[in-house]
Each structure stands twice: as C-alpha cells, then as structure tokens.
Coordinates of C-alpha atoms in Angstrom, one line a residue:
X1 CA -26.5 -22.3 -8.8
X2 CA -23.4 -20.0 -8.9
X3 CA -23.3 -17.2 -6.4
X4 CA -23.5 -13.8 -8.1
X5 CA -20.3 -11.9 -7.5
X6 CA -20.7 -8.3 -6.4
X7 CA -18.0 -6.0 -8.0
X8 CA -17.0 -2.9 -6.3
X9 CA -18.2 0.3 -8.0
X10 CA -14.9 2.2 -8.3
X11 CA -16.2 5.6 -9.5
X12 CA -18.9 5.6 -6.7
X13 CA -16.2 5.0 -4.0
X14 CA -14.0 7.8 -5.5
X15 CA -17.0 10.2 -5.7
X16 CA -17.8 9.5 -2.0
X17 CA -14.2 10.2 -1.0
X18 CA -14.0 13.4 -3.0
X19 CA -17.3 14.7 -1.4
X20 CA -16.1 13.8 2.1
X21 CA -12.6 15.4 1.7
X22 CA -14.1 18.7 0.5
X23 CA -15.8 19.0 3.9
X24 CA -13.0 17.6 6.2
X25 CA -13.6 19.9 9.2
X26 CA -17.3 19.1 9.4
X27 CA -16.7 15.4 8.8
X28 CA -14.2 15.4 11.6
X29 CA -16.6 17.2 14.0
X30 CA -19.3 14.7 13.1
X31 CA -16.9 11.7 13.5
X32 CA -15.9 12.8 17.0
X33 CA -19.5 13.3 17.9
X34 CA -20.3 9.8 16.7
X35 CA -17.4 8.2 18.6
X36 CA -18.3 10.0 21.8
X37 CA -22.1 9.3 21.5
X38 CA -21.4 5.6 20.9
X39 CA -19.0 5.4 23.8
X40 CA -20.4 8.0 26.2
X41 CA -21.3 5.3 28.8
X42 CA -17.7 4.1 28.9
X43 CA -16.1 4.4 32.3
X44 CA -13.0 6.1 31.0
X45 CA -15.0 9.0 29.4
X46 CA -17.4 9.1 32.4
X47 CA -14.5 9.7 34.8
X48 CA -13.1 12.6 32.7
X49 CA -16.3 14.6 33.2
X50 CA -17.4 15.0 29.6
X51 CA -21.0 14.7 30.7
X52 CA -22.3 13.9 27.3
X53 CA -20.6 16.8 25.5
X54 CA -19.3 15.8 22.0
X55 CA -17.8 19.1 20.6
X56 CA -14.0 19.2 19.9
X57 CA -13.4 22.0 22.5
X58 CA -14.9 20.1 25.4
X59 CA -13.2 16.9 24.3
X60 CA -9.8 18.5 24.2
X61 CA -10.4 20.3 27.6
X62 CA -11.5 17.2 29.4
X63 CA -9.5 14.3 27.7
X64 CA -5.7 14.1 28.1
X65 CA -3.3 13.1 25.4
X66 CA -2.1 9.6 26.4
X67 CA 0.4 6.8 25.5
X68 CA -0.3 3.1 25.4
X69 CA 1.1 2.8 28.9
X70 CA -1.6 5.2 30.3
X71 CA -4.4 3.0 28.8
X72 CA -2.7 -0.3 29.7
X73 CA -4.5 -0.8 33.0
X74 CA -7.9 -0.3 31.3
X75 CA -7.1 -2.6 28.4
X76 CA -5.8 -5.3 30.9
X77 CA -9.1 -5.3 32.6
X78 CA -10.9 -5.8 29.3
X79 CA -8.4 -8.6 28.5
X80 CA -9.1 -10.2 31.9
X81 CA -12.9 -10.3 31.1
X82 CA -14.4 -7.3 32.8
X83 CA -17.9 -7.0 31.4
X84 CA -18.7 -3.3 32.2
X85 CA -18.2 -0.7 29.6
X86 CA -14.6 0.4 30.3
X87 CA -13.3 2.1 27.1
X88 CA -16.2 1.5 24.7
X89 CA -20.0 1.5 25.1
X90 CA -20.3 -2.0 23.5
X91 CA -18.1 -4.8 24.9
X92 CA -14.8 -5.5 23.1
X93 CA -14.8 -9.2 22.0
X94 CA -11.4 -9.2 20.2
X95 CA -7.9 -8.0 21.1
X96 CA -5.2 -7.3 18.5
X97 CA -1.5 -7.9 19.3
X98 CA 0.9 -5.4 17.9
X99 CA 4.0 -6.9 16.1
X100 CA 6.2 -6.2 19.2
X101 CA 9.2 -5.4 17.1
X102 CA 9.5 -1.9 18.5
X103 CA 9.5 -2.6 22.2
X104 CA 10.4 -6.3 22.2
X105 CA 7.0 -7.4 23.3
X106 CA 3.5 -7.1 21.8
X107 CA 0.9 -4.6 23.0
X108 CA -2.7 -5.4 23.5
X109 CA -5.0 -3.2 21.4
X110 CA -8.9 -3.3 21.3
X111 CA -10.4 -4.5 18.0
X112 CA -14.1 -4.3 17.1
X113 CA -16.6 -4.3 14.2
X114 CA -16.2 -0.5 13.7
X115 CA -12.5 -0.9 13.4
X116 CA -13.0 -3.7 10.8
X117 CA -15.3 -1.4 8.8
X118 CA -12.7 1.4 8.7
X119 CA -10.2 -1.2 7.6
X120 CA -12.4 -2.2 4.6
X121 CA -13.1 1.4 3.8
X122 CA -9.4 2.1 3.5
X123 CA -9.0 -1.0 1.4
X124 CA -11.9 0.0 -0.9
X125 CA -10.7 3.6 -1.3
X126 CA -7.2 2.8 -2.3
X127 CA -8.3 0.0 -4.5
X128 CA -10.7 2.4 -6.3
X129 CA -7.9 4.9 -7.1
X130 CA -5.4 2.0 -7.9
X131 CA -7.8 0.3 -10.2
X132 CA -8.4 3.5 -12.2
X133 CA -4.6 3.6 -13.0
X134 CA -4.0 -0.2 -13.2
X135 CA -7.3 -2.0 -13.9
X136 CA -7.5 -5.7 -12.9
X137 CA -10.0 -7.9 -14.5
X138 CA -11.5 -11.0 -12.9
X139 CA -8.2 -12.7 -12.1
X140 CA -6.4 -13.9 -9.0
X141 CA -4.0 -12.4 -6.5
X142 CA -0.8 -14.1 -5.3
X143 CA -1.0 -12.9 -1.7
X144 CA 1.7 -13.8 0.8
X145 CA -0.7 -13.5 3.7
X146 CA -0.5 -15.6 6.8
X147 CA -2.7 -15.9 9.8
X148 CA -1.3 -16.7 13.2
X149 CA -3.4 -18.5 15.7
X150 CA -6.2 -16.7 17.5
X151 CA -6.0 -17.5 21.2
X152 CA -8.3 -16.7 24.1
X153 CA -7.3 -14.3 26.8
X154 CA -7.9 -15.0 30.5
X155 CA -11.3 -13.3 30.2
X156 CA -12.3 -15.4 27.1
X157 CA -11.7 -12.7 24.4
X158 CA -10.2 -13.7 21.0
X159 CA -6.7 -12.4 20.6
X160 CA -4.5 -12.4 17.5
X161 CA -2.4 -10.1 15.4
X162 CA -4.2 -7.2 13.7
X163 CA -3.8 -8.9 10.4
X164 CA -5.1 -12.2 11.7
X165 CA -8.2 -10.5 13.1
X166 CA -8.8 -8.9 9.7
X167 CA -8.1 -12.1 7.6
X168 CA -10.4 -14.2 9.9
X169 CA -13.3 -11.8 9.6
X170 CA -16.1 -13.0 7.3
X171 CA -16.3 -9.5 5.7
X172 CA -12.7 -9.7 4.5
X173 CA -13.1 -12.4 1.9
X174 CA -16.3 -10.8 0.7
X175 CA -14.5 -7.5 0.2
X176 CA -11.5 -9.1 -1.6
X177 CA -14.0 -10.8 -4.0
X178 CA -15.6 -7.4 -4.7
X179 CA -12.2 -6.0 -5.4
X180 CA -11.3 -8.9 -7.7
X181 CA -8.3 -9.5 -5.5
X182 CA -9.0 -12.9 -4.2
X183 CA -6.1 -14.9 -2.9
X184 CA -5.1 -17.8 -5.3
X185 CA -4.4 -20.0 -2.2
X186 CA -7.1 -21.9 -0.3
X187 CA -8.0 -20.8 3.3
X188 CA -6.2 -23.9 4.7
X189 CA -2.9 -22.4 3.4
X190 CA -3.5 -18.9 4.7
X191 CA -4.5 -20.3 8.1
X192 CA -2.0 -23.1 8.1
X193 CA -0.2 -23.6 11.4
X194 CA 3.3 -23.4 10.0
X195 CA 4.5 -20.3 8.1
X196 CA 7.1 -22.1 6.1
X197 CA 4.7 -24.7 4.8
X198 CA 2.2 -21.9 4.0
X199 CA 4.8 -19.9 2.1
X200 CA 5.7 -23.0 0.0
X201 CA 2.1 -23.6 -0.9
X202 CA 1.5 -19.9 -1.7
X203 CA 4.3 -20.2 -4.2
X204 CA 2.9 -23.5 -5.6
X205 CA -0.6 -22.0 -6.0
X206 CA 0.8 -18.9 -7.7
X207 CA 2.6 -21.2 -10.3
X208 CA -0.4 -23.4 -10.9
X209 CA -2.5 -20.2 -11.6
X210 CA 0.3 -18.3 -13.2
X211 CA -1.7 -17.0 -16.2
X212 CA -4.5 -15.7 -13.9
X213 CA -2.3 -13.8 -11.4
X214 CA -3.0 -10.1 -11.8
X215 CA -1.2 -8.8 -8.7
X216 CA 1.3 -9.9 -6.1
X217 CA 0.9 -8.6 -2.6
X218 CA 1.6 -8.9 1.1
X219 CA 1.1 -6.6 4.1
X220 CA 4.8 -5.6 4.0
X221 CA 7.4 -5.5 1.3
X222 CA 9.7 -7.6 3.5
X223 CA 7.3 -10.6 3.1
X224 CA 7.3 -10.4 -0.7
X225 CA 11.1 -10.2 -0.9
X226 CA 11.3 -13.1 1.7
X227 CA 8.9 -15.2 -0.5
X228 CA 11.0 -14.8 -3.7
X229 CA 14.3 -15.4 -1.9
X230 CA 12.6 -18.6 -0.8
X231 CA 11.6 -19.4 -4.4
X232 CA 15.2 -19.1 -5.4
X233 CA 15.9 -22.0 -3.0
X234 CA 12.9 -24.3 -3.7
X235 CA 11.9 -23.7 -7.3
X236 CA 13.2 -27.2 -8.5
X237 CA 11.2 -28.9 -5.8
X238 CA 8.1 -26.9 -6.8
X239 CA 8.7 -28.0 -10.4
X240 CA 8.8 -31.7 -9.3
X241 CA 5.4 -31.3 -7.5
X242 CA 3.9 -29.7 -10.6
X243 CA 5.3 -32.4 -12.9
X244 CA 4.1 -35.3 -10.9
X245 CA 1.0 -33.8 -9.4
X246 CA 2.1 -34.9 -5.9
X247 CA 2.8 -32.5 -3.0
X248 CA 6.3 -32.7 -1.4
X249 CA 6.6 -34.5 1.9
X250 CA 7.8 -31.2 3.5
X251 CA 4.1 -30.3 3.8
X252 CA 2.9 -32.3 6.8
X253 CA -0.4 -30.8 7.9
X254 CA -3.3 -32.9 6.7
X255 CA -5.7 -30.0 6.2
X256 CA -3.1 -28.2 4.0
X257 CA -2.2 -31.4 2.0
X258 CA -5.9 -32.1 1.4
X259 CA -6.6 -28.6 0.1
X260 CA -3.6 -28.6 -2.2
X261 CA -4.4 -32.1 -3.5
X262 CA -7.6 -30.6 -5.0
X263 CA -5.5 -28.1 -7.0
X264 CA -2.5 -30.1 -7.9
X265 CA -2.7 -32.3 -11.1
X266 CA 0.3 -33.7 -13.1
X267 CA 1.4 -31.0 -15.5
X268 CA 4.8 -31.7 -17.1
X269 CA 4.3 -28.9 -19.7
X270 CA 4.0 -26.3 -16.9
X271 CA 6.9 -27.7 -15.0
X272 CA 9.1 -27.5 -18.2
X273 CA 7.9 -24.0 -18.9
X274 CA 8.8 -22.8 -15.4
X275 CA 12.2 -24.4 -15.7
X276 CA 12.8 -22.7 -19.0
X277 CA 11.7 -19.3 -17.7
X278 CA 13.9 -19.5 -14.6
X279 CA 16.9 -20.9 -16.5
X280 CA 16.7 -17.9 -18.8
X281 CA 16.9 -15.3 -16.1
X282 CA 20.1 -13.3 -15.3
X283 CA 20.7 -13.3 -11.5
X284 CA 16.9 -13.6 -11.0
X285 CA 16.2 -10.2 -12.6
X286 CA 12.5 -9.8 -13.6
X287 CA 11.6 -13.1 -12.0
X288 CA 8.0 -11.9 -11.2
X289 CA 6.8 -10.9 -14.7
X290 CA 8.6 -13.9 -16.2
X291 CA 6.6 -16.3 -14.0
X292 CA 3.4 -14.3 -13.9
X293 CA 3.0 -12.7 -17.3
X294 CA -0.3 -10.9 -16.5
X295 CA 0.7 -9.3 -13.3
X296 CA -0.3 -5.6 -13.3
X297 CA 1.5 -4.4 -10.1
X298 CA 3.1 -5.4 -6.8
X299 CA 1.4 -4.1 -3.6
X300 CA 2.3 -3.9 0.0
X301 CA 3.5 -1.4 2.6
X302 CA 6.9 -0.1 1.2
X303 CA 7.5 3.1 3.1
X304 CA 9.3 3.6 6.5
X305 CA 11.4 0.6 7.6
X306 CA 10.3 -1.3 4.4
X307 CA 12.2 1.1 2.1
X308 CA 15.4 -1.1 2.5
X309 CA 13.7 -3.9 0.6
X310 CA 12.7 -1.8 -2.4
X311 CA 16.0 -2.3 -4.3
X312 CA 15.7 -6.1 -4.1
X313 CA 11.9 -6.0 -4.9
X314 CA 12.6 -3.9 -8.0
X315 CA 15.2 -6.5 -9.1
X316 CA 12.6 -9.2 -8.9
X317 CA 9.8 -7.0 -10.4
X318 CA 11.6 -5.8 -13.5
X319 CA 9.3 -3.2 -15.0
X320 CA 6.2 -4.2 -13.0
X321 CA 5.0 -1.1 -10.9
X322 CA 5.5 -1.2 -7.1
X323 CA 2.6 0.5 -5.3
X324 CA 2.8 1.1 -1.5
X325 CA -0.2 0.1 0.5
X326 CA -2.0 2.3 3.0
X327 CA -1.0 3.9 6.2
X328 CA -2.2 2.5 9.6
X329 CA -1.1 0.5 12.6
X330 CA -2.5 -2.1 15.0
X331 CA -4.4 0.7 16.6
X332 CA -6.2 1.7 13.5
X333 CA -6.1 3.2 10.0
X334 CA -5.2 6.8 9.0
X335 CA -4.8 7.3 5.3
X336 CA -5.1 5.7 1.8
X337 CA -2.6 5.9 -1.1
X338 CA -4.7 7.7 -3.7
X339 CA -1.8 8.5 -6.0
X340 CA -0.6 4.9 -7.0
X341 CA 1.4 6.1 -10.0
X342 CA 4.0 8.2 -8.1
X343 CA 7.4 6.6 -7.3
X344 CA 7.2 4.5 -4.2
X345 CA 9.6 6.6 -2.2
X346 CA 7.3 9.6 -2.8
X347 CA 4.2 7.9 -1.5
X348 CA 1.7 10.0 0.5
X349 CA -1.4 9.0 2.3
X350 CA -4.6 11.0 2.2
X351 CA -6.3 11.0 5.6
X352 CA -9.9 9.7 5.6
X353 CA -11.7 12.1 7.9
X354 CA -14.5 9.8 8.9
X355 CA -12.5 6.8 10.2
X356 CA -11.3 8.5 13.4
X357 CA -10.6 11.9 14.9
X358 CA -7.1 13.1 14.3
X359 CA -4.8 15.6 15.9
X360 CA -1.1 16.4 15.4
X361 CA 1.7 17.5 17.7
X362 CA 4.0 19.9 15.9
X363 CA 7.6 18.8 16.1
X364 CA 9.0 22.3 15.3
X365 CA 7.6 25.4 16.9
X366 CA 8.9 28.9 17.4
X367 CA 9.7 28.5 21.1
X368 CA 11.3 32.0 21.5
X369 CA 8.1 33.6 20.2
X370 CA 6.1 31.7 22.9
X371 CA 8.4 32.8 25.6
X372 CA 8.2 36.4 24.6
X373 CA 4.4 36.3 24.2
X374 CA 3.7 34.4 27.5
X375 CA 6.6 35.7 29.5
X376 CA 7.0 32.3 30.9
X377 CA 10.5 30.7 30.9
X378 CA 9.0 27.3 31.7
X379 CA 7.4 27.2 28.3
X380 CA 10.7 25.8 26.9
X381 CA 10.0 22.5 28.5
X382 CA 6.4 22.3 27.5
X383 CA 5.2 20.3 24.4
X384 CA 3.5 22.2 21.6
X385 CA -0.2 22.1 21.7
X386 CA -1.9 19.6 19.3
X387 CA -3.5 21.0 16.1
X388 CA -6.5 19.6 14.3
X389 CA -6.5 17.7 10.9
X390 CA -7.3 20.9 8.9
X391 CA -4.8 23.1 10.8
X392 CA -1.6 21.3 9.8
X393 CA 0.8 23.1 7.5
X394 CA 2.5 21.9 4.4
X395 CA 6.2 21.1 4.9
X396 CA 5.9 20.7 8.7
X397 CA 6.5 17.4 10.7
X398 CA 4.0 16.2 13.3
X399 CA 3.4 13.3 15.7
X400 CA 0.0 11.7 15.1
X401 CA -2.7 11.5 17.8
X402 CA -5.7 9.2 17.1
X403 CA -9.2 8.9 18.6
X404 CA -10.8 5.7 17.3
X405 CA -14.0 3.9 17.4
X406 CA -12.3 1.1 19.3
X407 CA -11.7 2.9 22.7
X408 CA -8.5 4.9 22.1
X409 CA -8.9 8.6 22.9
X410 CA -6.2 11.2 22.1
X411 CA -3.8 8.3 21.7
X412 CA -0.2 9.1 20.7
X413 CA 0.7 6.7 17.9
X414 CA 4.4 7.6 18.1
X415 CA 4.6 8.0 14.3
X416 CA 6.3 11.1 12.8
X417 CA 4.7 12.3 9.5
X418 CA 5.3 15.2 7.2
X419 CA 2.5 17.1 5.5
X420 CA 3.2 17.1 1.7
X421 CA 0.1 18.8 0.5
X422 CA -3.7 18.6 0.6
X423 CA -6.3 16.6 -1.3
X424 CA -9.3 19.0 -1.3
X425 CA -9.2 19.9 2.4
X426 CA -7.7 16.7 3.9
X427 CA -3.8 16.5 4.3
X428 CA -1.6 14.1 2.4
X429 CA 1.0 12.7 4.8
X430 CA 4.4 11.1 4.2
X431 CA 5.5 8.6 6.8
X432 CA 8.9 9.7 8.2
X433 CA 9.8 7.4 11.2
X434 CA 8.8 6.1 14.6
X435 CA 9.4 8.9 17.1
X436 CA 10.8 6.6 19.9
X437 CA 13.2 4.7 17.6
X438 CA 16.2 6.8 18.3
X439 CA 19.9 6.3 18.3
X440 CA 21.3 8.6 21.0
X441 CA 24.3 8.6 23.4
X442 CA 24.2 12.2 24.6
X443 CA 23.2 15.3 22.6
X444 CA 23.0 13.3 19.3
X445 CA 19.5 12.3 17.8
X446 CA 19.5 10.0 14.8
X447 CA 16.2 8.5 13.7
X448 CA 15.3 5.3 11.9
X449 CA 15.3 7.4 8.7
X450 CA 18.8 8.7 9.4
X451 CA 20.0 5.1 10.0
X452 CA 18.5 3.9 6.8
X453 CA 20.1 6.6 4.8
X454 CA 23.5 5.8 6.4
X455 CA 23.1 2.1 5.5
X456 CA 22.1 2.9 1.9
X457 CA 25.2 5.1 1.5
X458 CA 27.6 2.5 2.8
X459 CA 25.9 -0.3 1.0
X460 CA 26.9 1.3 -2.4
X461 CA 30.5 0.2 -1.6
X462 CA 29.6 -3.5 -1.5
X463 CA 27.2 -3.2 -4.4
X464 CA 30.4 -2.5 -6.5
X465 CA 31.4 -6.1 -5.5
X466 CA 28.0 -7.4 -6.6
X467 CA 27.0 -8.0 -2.9
X468 CA 24.0 -6.5 -1.0
X469 CA 22.9 -5.9 2.6
X470 CA 20.2 -8.4 3.2
X471 CA 19.0 -6.8 6.3
X472 CA 20.3 -4.5 9.2
X473 CA 19.7 -3.4 12.7
X474 CA 21.4 -1.2 15.3
X475 CA 22.1 -0.8 19.0
X476 CA 23.5 1.9 21.3
X477 CA 26.3 0.3 23.4
X478 CA 26.5 2.2 26.6
X479 CA 28.7 -0.4 28.3
X480 CA 31.8 1.2 26.7
X481 CA 33.0 4.6 27.8
X482 CA 32.2 6.6 25.8
X483 CA 29.1 5.0 24.4
X484 CA 28.9 4.2 20.7
X485 CA 26.7 3.1 17.8
X486 CA 26.7 -0.6 16.8
X487 CA 25.4 -1.4 13.3
X488 CA 24.6 -5.0 12.5
X489 CA 24.7 -6.1 8.8
X490 CA 23.8 -9.4 7.2
X491 CA 25.3 -9.5 3.7
X492 CA 24.8 -11.8 0.7
X493 CA 28.3 -13.0 0.2
X494 CA 32.1 -12.5 0.8
X495 CA 33.4 -8.9 0.9
X496 CA 37.0 -8.0 1.6
X497 CA 38.2 -6.6 5.0
X498 CA 39.3 -3.4 3.2
X499 CA 35.9 -2.7 1.7
X500 CA 34.1 -3.5 5.0
X501 CA 36.4 -1.1 6.9
X502 CA 35.5 1.6 4.4
X503 CA 31.8 0.7 4.9
X504 CA 32.3 1.2 8.6
X505 CA 33.8 4.6 8.1
X506 CA 31.2 5.6 5.6
X507 CA 28.4 4.7 8.1
X508 CA 30.1 6.9 10.7
X509 CA 30.4 9.8 8.3
X510 CA 26.9 9.4 7.0
X511 CA 25.3 10.4 10.4
X512 CA 25.2 14.1 9.8
X513 CA 23.2 15.2 12.9
X514 CA 25.2 18.1 14.4
X515 CA 25.1 16.6 17.9
X516 CA 26.6 13.4 16.6
X517 CA 29.3 14.9 14.5
X518 CA 30.5 17.4 17.2
X519 CA 30.4 14.6 19.9
X520 CA 32.5 12.2 17.6
X521 CA 35.1 15.0 17.0
X522 CA 35.7 15.4 20.7
X523 CA 35.3 11.6 21.4
X524 CA 32.2 12.1 23.6
X525 CA 30.8 9.3 21.4
X526 CA 33.1 6.4 20.6
X527 CA 33.9 5.0 17.1
X528 CA 31.0 3.5 15.3
X529 CA 31.2 -0.3 15.3
X530 CA 30.1 -2.5 12.3
X531 CA 29.3 -6.1 13.1
X532 CA 28.9 -8.5 10.2
X533 CA 26.5 -11.3 11.0
X534 CA 26.3 -15.0 9.9
X535 CA 24.0 -15.7 7.0
X536 CA 20.4 -16.5 8.3
X537 CA 20.7 -14.4 11.4
X538 CA 17.6 -12.2 10.6
X539 CA 15.7 -15.4 9.8
X540 CA 16.5 -16.4 13.5
X541 CA 15.1 -13.0 14.6
X542 CA 12.0 -13.7 12.5
X543 CA 11.6 -17.1 14.0
X544 CA 11.9 -15.6 17.5
X545 CA 9.0 -13.3 16.9
X546 CA 6.9 -16.2 15.3
X547 CA 7.6 -18.2 18.4
X548 CA 6.1 -15.4 20.4
X549 CA 2.9 -15.6 18.3
X550 CA 3.6 -12.8 15.8
X551 CA 2.3 -13.2 12.2
X552 CA 5.0 -13.1 9.5
X553 CA 2.8 -10.7 7.4
X554 CA 3.0 -8.2 10.3
X555 CA 6.7 -8.7 11.0
X556 CA 9.1 -5.7 10.8
X557 CA 12.8 -6.1 11.4
X558 CA 13.6 -4.1 14.6
X559 CA 15.9 -1.3 13.3
X560 CA 17.0 -0.2 16.7
X561 CA 17.4 -2.8 19.4
X562 CA 17.2 -1.4 22.9
X563 CA 18.1 -3.1 26.2
X564 CA 14.5 -4.2 26.8
X565 CA 14.7 -6.3 23.6
X566 CA 17.3 -8.5 25.2
X567 CA 16.5 -11.7 23.4
X568 CA 16.9 -10.2 19.9
X569 CA 20.1 -8.4 21.0
X570 CA 21.4 -11.8 22.1
X571 CA 20.6 -13.4 18.7
X572 CA 22.4 -10.7 16.9
X573 CA 25.4 -10.7 19.2
X574 CA 25.7 -14.5 19.1
X575 CA 25.9 -14.5 15.4
X576 CA 28.6 -11.9 14.8
X577 CA 31.4 -13.2 12.5
X578 CA 33.5 -10.0 12.0
X579 CA 33.8 -6.6 13.7
X580 CA 35.2 -3.3 12.4
X581 CA 35.6 0.0 14.2
X582 CA 35.5 3.4 12.4
X583 CA 38.6 5.5 11.9
X584 CA 36.6 8.3 10.3
X585 CA 37.1 10.9 13.0

C-alpha cells in the first residue's frame, strides 16, 4: 500500500504569516514569554535574577547583551556532558558546529527540537510564497546537499554542522515531501562519507531524472557553481556511466555504489542526448535549462559573500530565475524571502516574529544630541541602546541581537542588516555584511561589502579578455611599515601583466572609505598588493575546512583572513604565482 503524501497547504501558510505579521509587537512579547517560561529553570537565567518575570522590560534590565565568547563557558559544560539545566530547561542533546570560516575555527552552538521546528517554519513560509510565483508540481529537486559526519562530544552529545543536524532530522524529509521538493539522490549519496563522490552521484542522479527535475538548489550559491564547474570536467564520464549502466570506479563506498546501482540502467539514448545538448552549448551558457528542461528556478543563499558567484550562476542558468534562500545562521533563523520575484541583489527577508525574540543595535546615532541631552562626555564611547523589532527605522543599519529557543539570550549575531521596509508590521531586512569582517590598518574601515564591490569593479578589466575571478580573499599585512591590504585572486586563465597591474590600481582606487583614501595619500597605508593564485587554490582552502569536519553545503570562502586563521593564510601564500603593487596614489 502506497503511503499517502501530504502536500503543504500553501494559502494556509501564507494566511498564518499575514495574521502573525499584522500583530508583530504582541507576537514578540508572547514569544519572549514562551522562551523564558520554558527555560526559567536554566542556571544562566536564574543567576541573572529574573525570578520568573517574562516581560521585555525586566528581561532587558536583567539580561546583558553577549557575544559567543561570553556564553562559551556555559556551552562547553553542556558539550562536556553536564546534566543540569544550564542554558535551557530541557537538556540539549545536539550541538551545531558553525562553518568556522569567519574565525578560522568552528563555534559550538546548542541545537534542539524547537530550533528544528523554527527551521521548518522558515522553509514552509518561503516555499509558500515561492510556490505562488513559481509553482512546482510533483517532481524532483536536484539538491547539492551533503551531510558531514555527526560525532559525539566528550559528554556524549551528537555534534555536527547545522545543515547536517537538519538533514539528519526525521522531520526534514517529511517536510521536503510536503513541499514537493524531495532530493532526486538517495540518502546514501547525501550522507556519503566523501564529498567528491557524493557530488558526482548528485550530478548522475540529476541526469537520470532530468525530465522530472523542477528545481536546482543548495544551501549556498557557491555549492551550485562548484557543482556545475565539476560537471564541465566529468560530463563525458557521466555519459559513459549512463550509456553502460555501470557506475564509474571512482565511486568506492559500497553503500553509495549499491544505492546508485538501483537507479542506473543502460540508457544509450539518454547518453547521446546529453552529449548533443552539451556539445551544442556556447561556453556552457544555459547549461542548466538545457540539461533540465522543466526546471522552474534555482534556489540557495545568494546574498552577502555569495553575491560573487551570481555572475557565473546566471551564465549557467540562462533565463531560469535565481531565488535567494532565507536568512539565518548556525545560531538560528531570522527571516524568510517572501518576495521571490525581485532581482537577487535586492532580496529582503521578512522577520518571523514567533521564531525568536529580536533586538537591533543601531549603527548610526546622533551622538551630539545625546551628549547635549545627557551632559555626559563619556556617552561618546557608549554603544547605542538596542531597539525592538517594531522600533527599527527604514533606511537605517543595525546589528542583530537574537534570543532563541535554544539557550541564546540577547546574543550578538555579528550581522549588519539594513531595514528596507515593512511587511505589515514586521521589518524586511537586507543583509549587508558581517560586522567583524573588516579591513583596517588605522582609521580606515572597509567591510566585506566594500571588498566585494572593489573586486567586481576590477574584475571588469579581465572580463574584457574573456577571463573571470573564480574566487577571492583578502588580508591586512601589518608586517610591512606601513601596513597594507593584500587581495588574493584566483582567475580562470592567462591575463597579461599590463591588465593585472591596472586591476591592482583599480582595486586600490575602488576603496572609497574616506579614512582609507586620506591614509593612502599620505602613505599611512602602503600600496595595495594583488596576489594571483595558482588554479585550484580555493579548492585547497575548501579541502582544509572539510578536513576539520565542515560540510561543503555550509562552506563560505573566508573573505578576510586574519592572523588567527593561520592555516588558510599559509595555503593562500604558498600558492601565489604573481604579485603586483598599486601605483594608484
């Protein structure tokens, strides 16, 4: 007897979202109350003297704004197996590992059933709005998702990346079925022990089910681009597998081979068709719709550090829409993309007011006014007071503070967002950058976004020679006097010295921060250095993180490599083939 498939009721999900966001302030108050009632017995809250109070005023008066470093000793005790309620009322049984690309090492973050439920709520909400614009029928999804191993901590808790903890949860597959977005690859491929073998099999499964594929997705845009760059290399081998119905010997894990054997049957017609389709392409343009004719859209996180990959992804996608996935982190979710038909670069995320309690630190404030009002010169060094979810102002930038169901209270996420508008009474946020990812030598302050814009401007010069920047990173070199910016580029092919010198000058001129420009003019910051890397260098960086236990679907290229991230800096420096210094100032 076939299992009856439950399909998500799209209009009902949208209706619930609309009702909730019309009453954001009350929903936030009730959400905070629920979090504090569920976790009131936790040692952390007990020590802060809340004494059972659950209103926002008491909460803000008693509970300090914290960073991960402040909570680390509490989380470490949980990791080590302490059984008493430390951060949450119910015991934490699973730990998420952040990607580690920001600081060079992963952070431990509590994960629980409540966090899983908020994850699925975000997925359902964005799917409902997406499906209204781009309806998928009962097809399959080519999902480049990978699960790293779940290990056990010293205290016996499961530990894995946030994506692994989600993919391994029994509710995940059920939810994907309900959203008609089930992965075309078997579980053995998703949970395969070797990422490269899993990627090959994902591509093979996609080609076998090419007519049924309705969407292509991964957690990040980087993974989708990486997958189709790989297809360029291995497509002939894939065709041989399909023609003969025998899996290549490069797949060595018995469980993966066994699962693929059930799908793979000799199909010379399909192999010939794929060969014709690929041979007819011009420089791989439109590869995705050519191979998967019924694909409705391509889906993954495409904002922030992922924007660099959009140009290549659009090249592969042809006219298939790109839709950016939702906004969250290893610590929890914040907002859903409810406007899937806007250009990817303009994506905003509507905050779901019932998945956590949110506050925002204003990044601009009229300090002079405060000094005048308070008569206190020391106010200049104080940080602005956080505001609530409904108090944010359109056009202003803020740092996000999260209080979650998984034991994080007034936790600084480190993300900078801009309020672009409101949906009913909940704000729509645009992700700007990570606050702590900053290029700075003295009075200069250039963010990840500033770096990306500089790279985009300079990359136009090599685009004229039909070349592209495959990936990039940066570093502040303080060993020289004065210190200077180092930009690392991996490019697709040969570019003349003259053009690369001009790229170096263009990068230097493109940092328009007043502190940078004035410092360069008086040589308080040295000439910018452009280092060209050997092909495959960023693959080595990825391999390094995979070796530390990171999942490829959670990988983000580190855009600013600090001294604590010594190993990655060493990989980059060991693979430099050419160096140029700016003469722009």
